[in-house]
Short mmCIF file of C-alpha atoms in Angstrom, two decimals:
data_model
loop_
_atom_site.label_atom_id
_atom_site.label_comp_id
_atom_site.label_asym_id
_atom_site.label_seq_id
_atom_site.Cartn_x
_atom_site.Cartn_y
_atom_site.Cartn_z
CA MET A 8 11.63 27.10 -16.54
CA GLY A 9 8.69 27.17 -18.98
CA ILE A 10 5.09 27.52 -17.89
CA VAL A 11 4.24 23.94 -18.91
CA ILE A 12 7.08 22.49 -16.82
CA ARG A 13 6.23 24.74 -13.85
CA GLN A 14 2.56 23.82 -14.00
CA SER A 15 3.36 20.11 -14.40
CA LEU A 16 5.72 20.15 -11.42
CA LYS A 17 3.19 21.93 -9.21
CA ALA A 18 0.42 19.59 -10.36
CA SER A 19 2.57 16.53 -9.59
CA ILE A 20 3.26 17.81 -6.07
CA GLY A 21 -0.46 18.38 -5.56
CA SER A 22 -1.27 14.90 -6.83
CA TYR A 23 1.15 13.19 -4.43
CA ILE A 24 -0.12 15.25 -1.50
CA GLY A 25 -3.61 14.19 -2.50
CA VAL A 26 -2.59 10.54 -2.52
CA GLY A 27 -1.35 10.86 1.06
CA ILE A 28 -4.51 12.63 2.21
CA GLY A 29 -6.65 10.06 0.41
CA ILE A 30 -4.94 7.13 2.09
CA ILE A 31 -5.34 8.71 5.55
CA ASN A 32 -8.98 9.50 4.87
CA GLN A 33 -9.98 6.20 3.27
CA LEU A 34 -8.08 3.88 5.59
CA TYR A 35 -8.44 5.67 8.92
CA VAL A 36 -10.66 8.75 9.24
CA SER A 37 -13.65 7.36 7.32
CA LEU A 38 -13.37 3.93 8.92
CA HIS A 39 -13.02 5.35 12.43
CA PHE A 40 -15.89 7.85 12.40
CA LEU A 41 -18.37 6.28 9.97
CA SER A 42 -20.33 3.07 10.36
CA THR A 43 -20.14 0.61 7.49
CA ASP A 44 -23.55 1.77 6.23
CA GLN A 45 -22.59 5.44 6.44
CA LEU A 46 -19.30 4.83 4.64
CA ALA A 47 -21.07 2.89 1.88
CA ILE A 48 -23.73 5.59 1.45
CA SER A 49 -21.21 8.43 1.18
CA ARG A 50 -19.01 6.52 -1.28
CA LEU A 51 -21.91 5.29 -3.40
CA LEU A 52 -23.25 8.82 -3.76
CA LEU A 53 -19.86 9.99 -4.97
CA GLU A 54 -19.30 7.08 -7.34
CA ASN A 55 -22.83 7.13 -8.76
CA SER A 56 -22.47 10.85 -9.43
CA LEU A 57 -19.24 10.17 -11.35
CA LEU A 58 -21.08 7.56 -13.40
CA PHE A 59 -23.98 9.89 -14.17
CA ALA A 60 -21.68 12.82 -14.93
CA ALA A 61 -19.86 10.70 -17.52
CA PHE A 62 -22.84 10.93 -19.87
CA ALA A 63 -24.66 14.02 -18.59
CA HIS A 64 -21.80 16.36 -19.58
CA LEU A 65 -22.31 15.25 -23.23
CA GLY A 66 -18.56 15.11 -23.72
CA ALA A 67 -18.00 18.81 -22.91
CA PRO A 68 -14.53 18.30 -21.32
CA PHE A 69 -13.36 16.30 -24.34
CA ILE A 70 -14.89 18.82 -26.75
CA THR A 71 -12.80 21.44 -24.96
CA ASP A 72 -9.60 19.47 -25.51
CA ARG A 73 -10.40 18.74 -29.15
CA PHE A 74 -11.82 22.07 -30.36
CA PHE A 75 -10.35 24.74 -28.07
CA GLY A 76 -7.76 25.66 -30.70
CA TYR A 77 -10.52 26.91 -33.01
CA PHE A 78 -11.59 29.49 -30.43
CA ARG A 79 -8.26 30.43 -28.87
CA ASP A 80 -7.73 34.19 -28.88
CA ASP A 81 -6.29 36.07 -25.91
CA LYS A 82 -7.62 39.41 -27.17
CA THR A 83 -11.24 38.26 -27.08
CA GLN A 84 -10.84 35.97 -24.05
CA ASN A 85 -11.08 32.95 -26.35
CA ASN A 86 -14.17 34.29 -28.12
CA GLY A 87 -16.23 33.65 -25.01
CA PHE A 88 -15.80 29.89 -25.40
CA LEU A 89 -16.26 29.60 -21.64
CA GLY A 90 -19.85 30.79 -22.08
CA PHE A 91 -20.49 27.93 -24.48
CA LEU A 92 -18.87 25.43 -22.11
CA LEU A 93 -21.08 26.56 -19.23
CA ALA A 94 -24.26 26.49 -21.32
CA PHE A 95 -23.73 23.32 -23.36
CA PRO A 96 -23.83 20.86 -20.39
CA LEU A 97 -27.23 22.28 -19.38
CA ILE A 98 -28.73 20.13 -22.14
CA GLY A 99 -27.32 16.96 -20.61
CA ILE A 100 -28.10 18.11 -17.08
CA SER A 101 -31.75 18.70 -18.01
CA LEU A 102 -32.05 15.29 -19.67
CA PHE A 103 -30.30 13.56 -16.77
CA THR A 104 -32.43 15.27 -14.11
CA ALA A 105 -35.65 14.45 -15.96
CA ALA A 106 -34.58 10.83 -16.45
CA TYR A 107 -33.52 10.48 -12.81
CA PHE A 108 -36.86 11.61 -11.40
CA LEU A 109 -38.73 9.61 -14.04
CA PHE A 110 -36.96 6.43 -12.90
CA GLU A 111 -36.63 7.37 -9.23
CA GLN A 112 -39.10 4.73 -8.09
CA PRO A 113 -37.37 1.82 -9.88
CA ILE A 114 -34.07 3.03 -8.41
CA GLN A 115 -35.57 3.01 -4.92
CA ASP A 116 -37.10 -0.41 -5.49
CA TYR A 117 -33.68 -1.79 -6.48
CA PHE A 118 -32.13 -0.74 -3.16
CA ALA A 119 -35.23 -1.24 -0.98
CA GLU A 120 -34.61 -4.82 0.17
CA LYS A 121 -30.92 -4.86 1.08
CA SER A 122 -29.86 -1.18 1.18
CA ALA A 123 -32.91 0.75 2.32
CA GLY A 124 -30.67 3.19 4.20
CA LEU A 125 -29.42 4.57 0.90
CA ILE A 126 -32.87 5.52 -0.42
CA PRO A 127 -33.43 8.80 1.53
CA TYR A 128 -30.07 10.12 0.35
CA HIS A 129 -29.81 8.88 -3.22
CA VAL A 130 -31.46 12.00 -4.66
CA LEU A 131 -28.33 13.89 -3.57
CA VAL A 132 -26.55 12.42 -6.58
CA VAL A 133 -28.37 15.02 -8.70
CA PRO A 134 -26.60 18.15 -7.33
CA LEU A 135 -23.37 16.19 -6.89
CA THR A 136 -23.50 15.11 -10.54
CA ILE A 137 -24.02 18.71 -11.64
CA PHE A 138 -21.03 19.88 -9.59
CA TRP A 139 -18.84 17.10 -11.02
CA ILE A 140 -19.82 18.09 -14.55
CA TYR A 141 -18.75 21.69 -14.07
CA ILE A 142 -15.58 20.74 -12.21
CA SER A 143 -14.59 18.58 -15.19
CA VAL A 144 -15.51 21.28 -17.73
CA LEU A 145 -13.68 24.07 -15.91
CA GLU A 146 -10.62 21.85 -15.40
CA ALA A 147 -10.55 21.23 -19.15
CA TYR A 148 -10.81 24.97 -19.86
CA CYS A 149 -7.94 25.69 -17.46
CA ARG A 150 -5.90 22.85 -18.94
CA ASN A 151 -6.22 24.30 -22.43
CA ASN A 152 -5.06 27.64 -21.08
CA ALA A 153 -1.89 25.89 -19.83
CA ARG A 154 -3.04 26.08 -16.21
CA ILE A 155 -3.23 22.74 -14.41
CA ALA A 156 -1.66 23.38 -11.00
CA ILE A 157 -4.60 25.08 -9.26
CA PRO A 158 -7.28 22.77 -10.74
CA THR A 159 -5.19 19.77 -9.68
CA PHE A 160 -4.76 21.24 -6.20
CA ILE A 161 -8.53 21.76 -5.94
CA ARG A 162 -9.35 18.20 -6.99
CA GLU A 163 -6.52 16.35 -5.24
CA VAL A 164 -5.97 18.43 -2.11
CA TYR A 165 -8.89 20.78 -1.37
CA LEU A 166 -11.70 18.26 -2.00
CA LYS A 167 -9.94 15.51 -0.04
CA LEU A 168 -9.09 17.82 2.86
CA ALA A 169 -12.67 19.10 2.89
CA ASN A 170 -13.87 15.51 3.00
CA VAL A 171 -11.60 14.74 5.96
CA LEU A 172 -12.71 17.88 7.83
CA VAL A 173 -16.41 17.23 7.26
CA ILE A 174 -16.09 13.65 8.54
CA LEU A 175 -13.97 14.70 11.53
CA LEU A 176 -16.51 17.31 12.63
CA PHE A 177 -19.28 14.75 12.22
CA GLY A 178 -17.30 12.32 14.37
CA LEU A 179 -16.89 15.02 17.02
CA GLY A 180 -20.67 15.46 17.14
CA TRP A 181 -20.97 18.90 15.56
CA TYR A 182 -23.82 17.75 13.28
CA ASN A 183 -25.68 14.64 12.18
CA PHE A 184 -25.06 12.39 9.19
CA ASP A 185 -27.53 14.26 6.98
CA TRP A 186 -25.63 17.51 7.43
CA MET A 187 -22.35 15.73 6.87
CA LEU A 188 -23.57 14.73 3.41
CA TYR A 189 -24.92 18.22 2.70
CA LEU A 190 -21.60 19.81 3.64
CA MET A 191 -19.66 17.22 1.66
CA ILE A 192 -21.70 17.98 -1.45
CA GLY A 193 -21.43 21.70 -0.72
CA SER A 194 -17.64 21.41 -0.82
CA TYR A 195 -17.93 20.30 -4.45
CA GLY A 196 -20.14 23.27 -5.22
CA LEU A 197 -17.55 25.54 -3.62
CA ALA A 198 -14.90 23.94 -5.85
CA VAL A 199 -16.88 25.11 -8.90
CA VAL A 200 -16.99 28.66 -7.51
CA ILE A 201 -13.24 28.63 -6.77
CA LEU A 202 -12.47 27.50 -10.33
CA LEU A 203 -14.66 30.26 -11.79
CA VAL A 204 -12.93 32.87 -9.63
CA TYR A 205 -9.54 31.50 -10.67
CA ILE A 206 -10.45 31.73 -14.36
CA TYR A 207 -11.64 35.30 -13.80
CA GLN A 208 -8.32 36.21 -12.18
CA LEU A 209 -6.49 34.71 -15.16
CA GLY A 210 -8.33 37.14 -17.42
CA LYS A 211 -9.93 34.26 -19.33
CA PHE A 212 -13.50 34.79 -18.12
CA SER A 213 -15.98 35.85 -20.79
CA LEU A 214 -19.52 34.62 -21.36
CA ARG A 215 -19.98 36.47 -24.67
CA PHE A 216 -19.68 33.50 -26.95
CA ASP A 217 -19.21 34.25 -30.64
CA VAL A 218 -21.80 31.92 -32.20
CA THR A 219 -20.50 32.67 -35.70
CA ARG A 220 -17.59 30.39 -34.80
CA LEU A 221 -19.97 27.43 -35.07
CA LYS A 222 -20.37 27.81 -38.83
CA ASP A 223 -19.61 25.17 -41.48
CA GLY A 224 -20.95 22.30 -39.42
CA MET A 225 -18.66 22.97 -36.45
CA PHE A 226 -21.43 22.39 -33.89
CA ARG A 227 -22.41 19.13 -35.57
CA GLN A 228 -18.79 17.96 -35.45
CA MET A 229 -18.56 18.88 -31.77
CA MET A 230 -21.78 17.04 -30.95
CA TYR A 231 -20.73 13.93 -32.87
CA PHE A 232 -17.33 13.84 -31.24
CA GLY A 233 -18.71 14.53 -27.76
CA LEU A 234 -21.44 11.89 -27.92
CA PHE A 235 -19.05 9.28 -29.33
CA VAL A 236 -16.56 9.93 -26.54
CA VAL A 237 -19.38 9.86 -23.97
CA MET A 238 -20.23 6.28 -24.93
CA GLY A 239 -16.70 5.21 -24.09
CA GLY A 240 -16.66 7.35 -20.94
CA VAL A 241 -19.85 5.79 -19.63
CA GLY A 242 -18.42 2.35 -20.34
CA THR A 243 -15.30 3.20 -18.35
CA GLN A 244 -17.30 4.40 -15.34
CA VAL A 245 -19.54 1.33 -15.47
CA VAL A 246 -16.53 -0.99 -15.49
CA TYR A 247 -14.95 0.87 -12.55
CA PHE A 248 -17.99 1.46 -10.32
CA ILE A 249 -20.90 -0.82 -11.18
CA ASP A 250 -19.67 -3.66 -8.93
CA ARG A 251 -20.16 -1.86 -5.62
CA THR A 252 -23.51 -0.38 -6.74
CA MET A 253 -24.85 -3.82 -7.69
CA LEU A 254 -23.33 -5.31 -4.54
CA SER A 255 -25.15 -2.80 -2.35
CA GLY A 256 -28.44 -3.61 -4.09
CA GLY A 257 -27.92 -7.36 -3.85
CA GLU A 258 -25.99 -7.89 -0.62
CA GLY A 259 -26.43 -4.74 1.48
CA LEU A 260 -24.44 -1.68 2.49
CA THR A 261 -22.07 -3.47 4.87
CA ASN A 262 -20.79 -5.77 2.14
CA ALA A 263 -20.53 -2.78 -0.19
CA ALA A 264 -18.40 -0.95 2.41
CA ILE A 265 -16.08 -3.95 2.80
CA PHE A 266 -15.72 -4.19 -0.97
CA ILE A 267 -15.08 -0.44 -1.34
CA ILE A 268 -12.22 -0.50 1.18
CA ALA A 269 -10.71 -3.64 -0.36
CA THR A 270 -10.92 -2.01 -3.79
CA TYR A 271 -9.16 1.07 -2.47
CA ILE A 272 -6.31 -0.97 -0.99
CA ALA A 273 -5.92 -2.92 -4.24
CA GLY A 274 -6.00 0.31 -6.24
CA ILE A 275 -2.90 1.63 -4.47
CA ILE A 276 -0.74 -0.48 -6.78
CA GLU A 277 -1.91 1.70 -9.71
CA ILE A 278 -0.37 4.89 -8.31
CA PRO A 279 2.96 4.40 -10.18
CA ARG A 280 1.00 3.74 -13.37
CA LYS A 281 -0.42 7.26 -13.42
CA THR A 282 3.04 8.80 -13.41
CA ILE A 283 4.35 6.47 -16.12
CA THR A 284 1.26 7.08 -18.26
CA GLN A 285 1.56 10.86 -17.92
CA ILE A 286 5.11 10.64 -19.23
CA SER A 287 4.38 8.10 -21.97
CA THR A 288 1.12 9.50 -23.38
CA PRO A 289 2.50 12.58 -25.20
CA LEU A 290 5.41 10.50 -26.51
CA VAL A 291 3.04 7.84 -27.85
CA SER A 292 0.79 10.48 -29.42
CA ASN A 293 3.71 12.24 -31.11
CA SER A 294 5.25 8.98 -32.39
CA LEU A 295 1.94 7.85 -33.86
CA ARG A 296 1.51 11.23 -35.55
CA GLN A 297 4.96 10.80 -37.14
CA ASN A 298 4.27 7.12 -37.92
CA ASP A 299 7.40 6.19 -35.96
CA MET A 300 6.32 2.67 -35.06
CA ALA A 301 9.78 1.67 -33.86
CA HIS A 302 9.52 4.28 -31.10
CA VAL A 303 5.94 3.27 -30.33
CA GLN A 304 7.10 -0.32 -29.87
CA GLU A 305 9.95 0.83 -27.63
CA LEU A 306 7.54 2.84 -25.47
CA TYR A 307 5.14 -0.11 -25.39
CA HIS A 308 7.87 -2.46 -24.15
CA LYS A 309 9.29 -0.02 -21.60
CA SER A 310 5.88 0.92 -20.19
CA SER A 311 4.99 -2.75 -19.81
CA LEU A 312 8.25 -3.56 -18.02
CA ASN A 313 8.37 -0.50 -15.77
CA GLN A 314 4.71 -0.77 -14.80
CA LEU A 315 5.20 -4.45 -13.99
CA LEU A 316 8.20 -3.62 -11.81
CA ALA A 317 6.62 -0.66 -10.00
CA GLY A 318 3.20 -2.25 -9.64
CA GLY A 319 4.70 -5.61 -8.73
CA LEU A 320 6.73 -4.11 -5.90
CA VAL A 321 3.69 -2.31 -4.46
CA PHE A 322 1.65 -5.49 -4.86
CA LEU A 323 4.26 -7.46 -2.89
CA LEU A 324 4.44 -4.86 -0.13
CA ILE A 325 0.66 -4.86 0.23
CA TRP A 326 0.03 -8.59 0.05
CA THR A 327 2.94 -9.70 2.23
CA ASN A 328 1.74 -7.26 4.91
CA ILE A 329 -1.99 -7.61 4.32
CA ASP A 330 -2.82 -9.06 7.74
CA GLY A 331 -0.89 -6.30 9.48
CA ILE A 332 -2.55 -3.64 7.32
CA PHE A 333 -6.03 -4.89 8.17
CA SER A 334 -5.17 -5.11 11.87
CA LEU A 335 -4.29 -1.40 11.82
CA LEU A 336 -7.66 -0.39 10.36
CA PRO A 337 -10.53 0.71 12.60
CA LYS A 338 -13.23 -1.99 12.72
CA ALA A 339 -10.60 -4.47 11.53
CA ASP A 340 -12.77 -7.54 12.13
CA ILE A 341 -15.31 -6.25 9.62
CA TYR A 342 -13.02 -5.01 6.87
CA ARG A 343 -10.70 -8.03 7.11
CA GLN A 344 -13.41 -9.96 5.28
CA GLY A 345 -12.24 -8.22 2.11
CA LYS A 346 -8.77 -9.80 2.21
CA HIS A 347 -9.28 -12.11 -0.76
CA VAL A 348 -11.00 -9.31 -2.67
CA VAL A 349 -7.73 -7.38 -2.38
CA LEU A 350 -5.79 -10.34 -3.79
CA LEU A 351 -8.11 -10.82 -6.76
CA LEU A 352 -8.42 -7.17 -7.71
CA ALA A 353 -4.75 -6.34 -7.14
CA SER A 354 -3.69 -9.32 -9.27
CA ALA A 355 -5.97 -8.19 -12.09
CA LYS A 356 -4.70 -4.61 -11.88
CA LEU A 357 -1.10 -5.81 -11.92
CA PHE A 358 -1.75 -7.85 -15.06
CA GLU A 359 -3.38 -4.83 -16.69
CA MET A 360 -0.35 -2.70 -15.79
CA ALA A 361 1.94 -5.34 -17.28
CA THR A 362 0.23 -4.90 -20.65
CA GLY A 363 1.65 -1.38 -20.95
CA VAL A 364 0.17 1.69 -22.61
CA ASN A 365 -1.96 -0.24 -25.09
CA GLY A 366 -5.00 1.90 -24.35
CA GLU A 367 -3.08 5.07 -25.17
CA ILE A 368 -1.76 3.54 -28.40
CA ILE A 369 -5.31 2.77 -29.53
CA ASN A 370 -6.82 6.07 -28.34
CA TYR A 371 -4.27 8.25 -30.12
CA SER A 372 -4.30 6.29 -33.37
CA LYS A 373 -6.80 6.33 -36.22
CA TYR A 374 -8.40 3.27 -34.62
CA TYR A 375 -9.64 5.19 -31.54
CA ARG A 376 -13.27 4.29 -32.28
CA TYR A 377 -12.49 0.67 -31.47
CA ALA A 378 -11.56 1.71 -27.93
CA THR A 379 -15.04 3.18 -27.47
CA LEU A 380 -16.73 0.08 -28.85
CA LEU A 381 -14.57 -2.10 -26.61
CA MET A 382 -15.56 -0.08 -23.53
CA ILE A 383 -19.25 -0.54 -24.36
CA VAL A 384 -18.76 -4.30 -24.64
CA MET A 385 -16.80 -4.35 -21.37
CA ALA A 386 -19.54 -2.38 -19.61
CA CYS A 387 -22.11 -4.96 -20.72
CA LEU A 388 -19.80 -7.75 -19.58
CA ALA A 389 -19.29 -6.08 -16.18
CA ILE A 390 -23.04 -5.73 -15.63
CA GLY A 391 -23.73 -9.30 -16.74
CA ALA A 392 -20.90 -10.83 -14.71
CA ASN A 393 -21.91 -8.97 -11.55
CA ALA A 394 -25.58 -9.83 -12.04
CA TYR A 395 -24.69 -13.52 -12.32
CA LEU A 396 -21.95 -13.84 -9.69
CA ILE A 397 -23.10 -11.54 -6.86
CA PRO A 398 -26.29 -13.52 -6.02
CA ARG A 399 -24.25 -16.74 -5.97
CA TYR A 400 -21.03 -15.69 -4.24
CA GLY A 401 -21.74 -12.31 -2.63
CA ILE A 402 -18.74 -10.06 -2.12
CA ASP A 403 -16.38 -12.62 -3.66
CA GLY A 404 -18.68 -12.79 -6.67
CA ALA A 405 -18.28 -9.05 -7.23
CA ALA A 406 -14.51 -9.49 -7.01
CA PHE A 407 -14.60 -12.38 -9.50
CA ALA A 408 -16.72 -10.31 -11.89
CA THR A 409 -14.42 -7.28 -11.76
CA THR A 410 -11.31 -9.45 -12.07
CA LEU A 411 -12.77 -11.25 -15.09
CA THR A 412 -13.76 -7.97 -16.75
CA THR A 413 -10.34 -6.42 -16.10
CA LEU A 414 -8.45 -9.41 -17.50
CA ILE A 415 -10.59 -9.64 -20.63
CA PHE A 416 -10.34 -5.87 -21.12
CA ALA A 417 -6.54 -5.94 -20.85
CA LEU A 418 -6.21 -8.92 -23.19
CA SER A 419 -8.60 -7.33 -25.68
CA LYS A 420 -6.46 -4.19 -25.84
CA VAL A 421 -3.35 -6.31 -26.34
CA GLY A 422 -5.18 -8.09 -29.14
CA LEU A 423 -6.27 -4.86 -30.83
CA VAL A 424 -2.75 -3.43 -30.76
CA TRP A 425 -1.44 -6.68 -32.23
CA VAL A 426 -4.05 -6.73 -34.99
CA PHE A 427 -3.53 -3.08 -35.94
CA PHE A 428 0.21 -2.64 -35.34
CA ARG A 429 1.70 -6.14 -34.98
CA ILE A 430 3.45 -5.35 -31.70
CA LEU A 431 3.20 -6.99 -28.27
CA PRO A 432 4.09 -5.51 -24.85
CA PHE A 433 5.98 -8.48 -23.46
CA THR A 434 9.75 -9.02 -23.67
CA PHE A 435 12.33 -11.33 -22.09
CA SER A 436 13.05 -8.59 -19.55
CA GLY A 437 9.45 -8.97 -18.41
CA VAL A 438 10.10 -12.65 -17.74
CA LYS A 439 13.14 -11.70 -15.64
CA ALA A 440 11.05 -9.13 -13.75
CA LEU A 441 8.40 -11.75 -13.03
CA ALA A 442 11.07 -14.16 -11.79
CA VAL A 443 12.45 -11.49 -9.44
CA LEU A 444 8.96 -10.80 -8.06
CA VAL A 445 8.38 -14.51 -7.42
CA LEU A 446 11.76 -14.85 -5.71
CA VAL A 447 11.15 -11.84 -3.47
CA TYR A 448 7.72 -13.21 -2.54
CA CYS A 449 9.27 -16.55 -1.59
CA VAL A 450 11.74 -14.72 0.67
CA SER A 451 8.84 -12.84 2.28
CA LEU A 452 7.40 -16.16 3.44
CA LEU A 453 10.54 -16.67 5.54
CA LEU A 454 10.35 -13.29 7.27
CA PRO A 455 8.67 -13.09 10.68
CA ALA A 456 5.52 -11.03 11.17
CA TRP A 457 4.82 -9.69 14.66
CA ASN A 458 1.32 -9.12 15.95
CA GLY A 459 0.19 -7.41 19.09
CA SER A 460 0.39 -3.71 19.85
CA LEU A 461 0.01 -1.00 17.22
CA TRP A 462 3.70 -0.13 17.32
CA LEU A 463 4.78 -3.76 17.03
CA VAL A 464 2.61 -4.24 13.93
CA LEU A 465 3.94 -1.01 12.42
CA PHE A 466 7.52 -2.08 13.13
CA SER A 467 6.82 -5.45 11.52
CA ILE A 468 5.35 -3.87 8.36
CA ILE A 469 8.15 -1.32 8.02
CA GLY A 470 10.91 -3.86 8.71
CA ARG A 471 9.57 -6.45 6.28
CA SER A 472 8.98 -3.79 3.63
CA LEU A 473 12.53 -2.42 3.88
CA VAL A 474 14.04 -5.89 3.55
CA LEU A 475 11.87 -6.76 0.55
CA MET A 476 12.48 -3.40 -1.15
CA GLY A 477 16.23 -3.75 -0.69
CA LEU A 478 16.23 -7.29 -2.04
CA PHE A 479 14.00 -6.30 -4.96
CA ALA A 480 16.20 -3.33 -5.92
CA GLY A 481 19.37 -5.39 -5.64
CA LEU A 482 18.05 -8.18 -7.86
CA ILE A 483 16.68 -5.75 -10.46
CA LEU A 484 20.03 -4.00 -10.72
CA TRP A 485 22.10 -7.20 -10.56
CA PHE A 486 20.21 -8.90 -13.38
CA ARG A 487 19.90 -5.63 -15.33
CA VAL A 488 16.18 -6.15 -15.76
CA SER A 489 15.44 -2.55 -16.75
CA GLU A 490 17.78 -0.16 -18.54
CA ASP A 491 15.78 2.76 -17.15
CA MET A 492 16.18 1.53 -13.57
CA ASN A 493 19.91 0.92 -13.96
CA GLY A 494 20.37 4.28 -15.65
CA LEU A 495 18.47 6.05 -12.88
CA MET A 496 20.50 4.32 -10.18
CA GLY A 497 23.74 5.15 -12.01
CA SER A 498 22.71 8.79 -12.19
CA VAL A 499 21.88 8.88 -8.48
CA LEU A 500 25.18 7.23 -7.52
CA GLY A 501 27.08 9.63 -9.78
CA ARG A 502 25.51 12.61 -8.06
CA VAL A 503 26.28 11.15 -4.63
CA ARG A 504 29.94 10.67 -5.58
CA GLY A 505 30.09 14.19 -6.98
CA PHE A 506 28.59 15.59 -3.78
CA ARG A 507 31.16 13.74 -1.64
CA ARG A 508 34.05 15.15 -3.69
CA ARG A 509 32.89 18.63 -2.89
#
């Protein structure tokens, strides 16, 4: 088994373990031990740091992916490129830190009326942003040295486990909330140290950067590429995270906490998308490089169909059991207020999934600059929509704004792919898939749902889910909605028959 396959397999295992830990943490541990204000503060610090890191790193992780080949040399430990990667973000970090403290008072004024509890802690986004920058940079360096398993384990397992442990010990009274935040941020700093030690053990650690490699305008090219990518990256983070930040400033930390949990539940439907995208992305990139548009269209159609099927099933399982899910959460009466937020956001995410890998098609084509420009427009739309809708409709307004932005973003990408390549993601199989989803949902309305004790609710959720999954699978196979699904099932049945013959 080659190193790439081994690393990919290990990374996939780490990712799925991380998903499980994340669900336990977000939907039980955090809700049980943290008040709504404390949960909102801890999440806002994390999400704001991700937003700030998106521009403060000046595109260093993407520069690594794009230009690493020019410096690759095992004999010289990649010409000390790591030294450049550690030094280059210091420019952005310095600018970000100066800007943050310059505008610290306006930031505090924004949160003062409705989320005053956040103000004493918001300065912690500075060290957390710095740690996120170097985690991203070191992950990129490892990735380009064909090492993704350990970095993935650190991000998906270690950081999430550390988060759970820090919250548990806080809940047990070992320290106060301030120290919980300090330790949480410290765990990210430790992640940076672990990555540096790992790189050293790989024999890829050298800070002696060969500056002569930056000749012939190389540094200018790197800066141009990095800053251009940063604009799109900032737009992405704004679209994903600005809603809860603006909600906390306009409606308070409790509403922000409700929205954050509802967003997390809705986001579960995107888990299958990550796997499909990981598989499709290199195929799309290679086909575009070879100008094989027939294969690109095939991938576009299949990704649209399979993401609709996978996301649609998860959507059904969540929404048909939504009351039971909320009843299982700690502080259920509070977080149940986000029920319709889940419906809006999950519906928008499902539609976006149904549009296939259009973003990847644009990003890996010669038209990639349009993706960046589109993200900037979407970021402005997200800010404007939230600014208009939150004061009028509160938490539902934030959900409307994010749903609107997501739908327009998805349709815009479909439009760009059509304009540039004359292909669409939708097929007749997609219509059949949608019909199956509607039919399964109608059946779910006939199934009983039991309330009462914890075990009765769990039994109800599991029982309903098994029935719906069985019906969904049967209909998909019977109507031959997806060749991939039928082929996979045929392969599984063939192996089962072969095993029985033995």
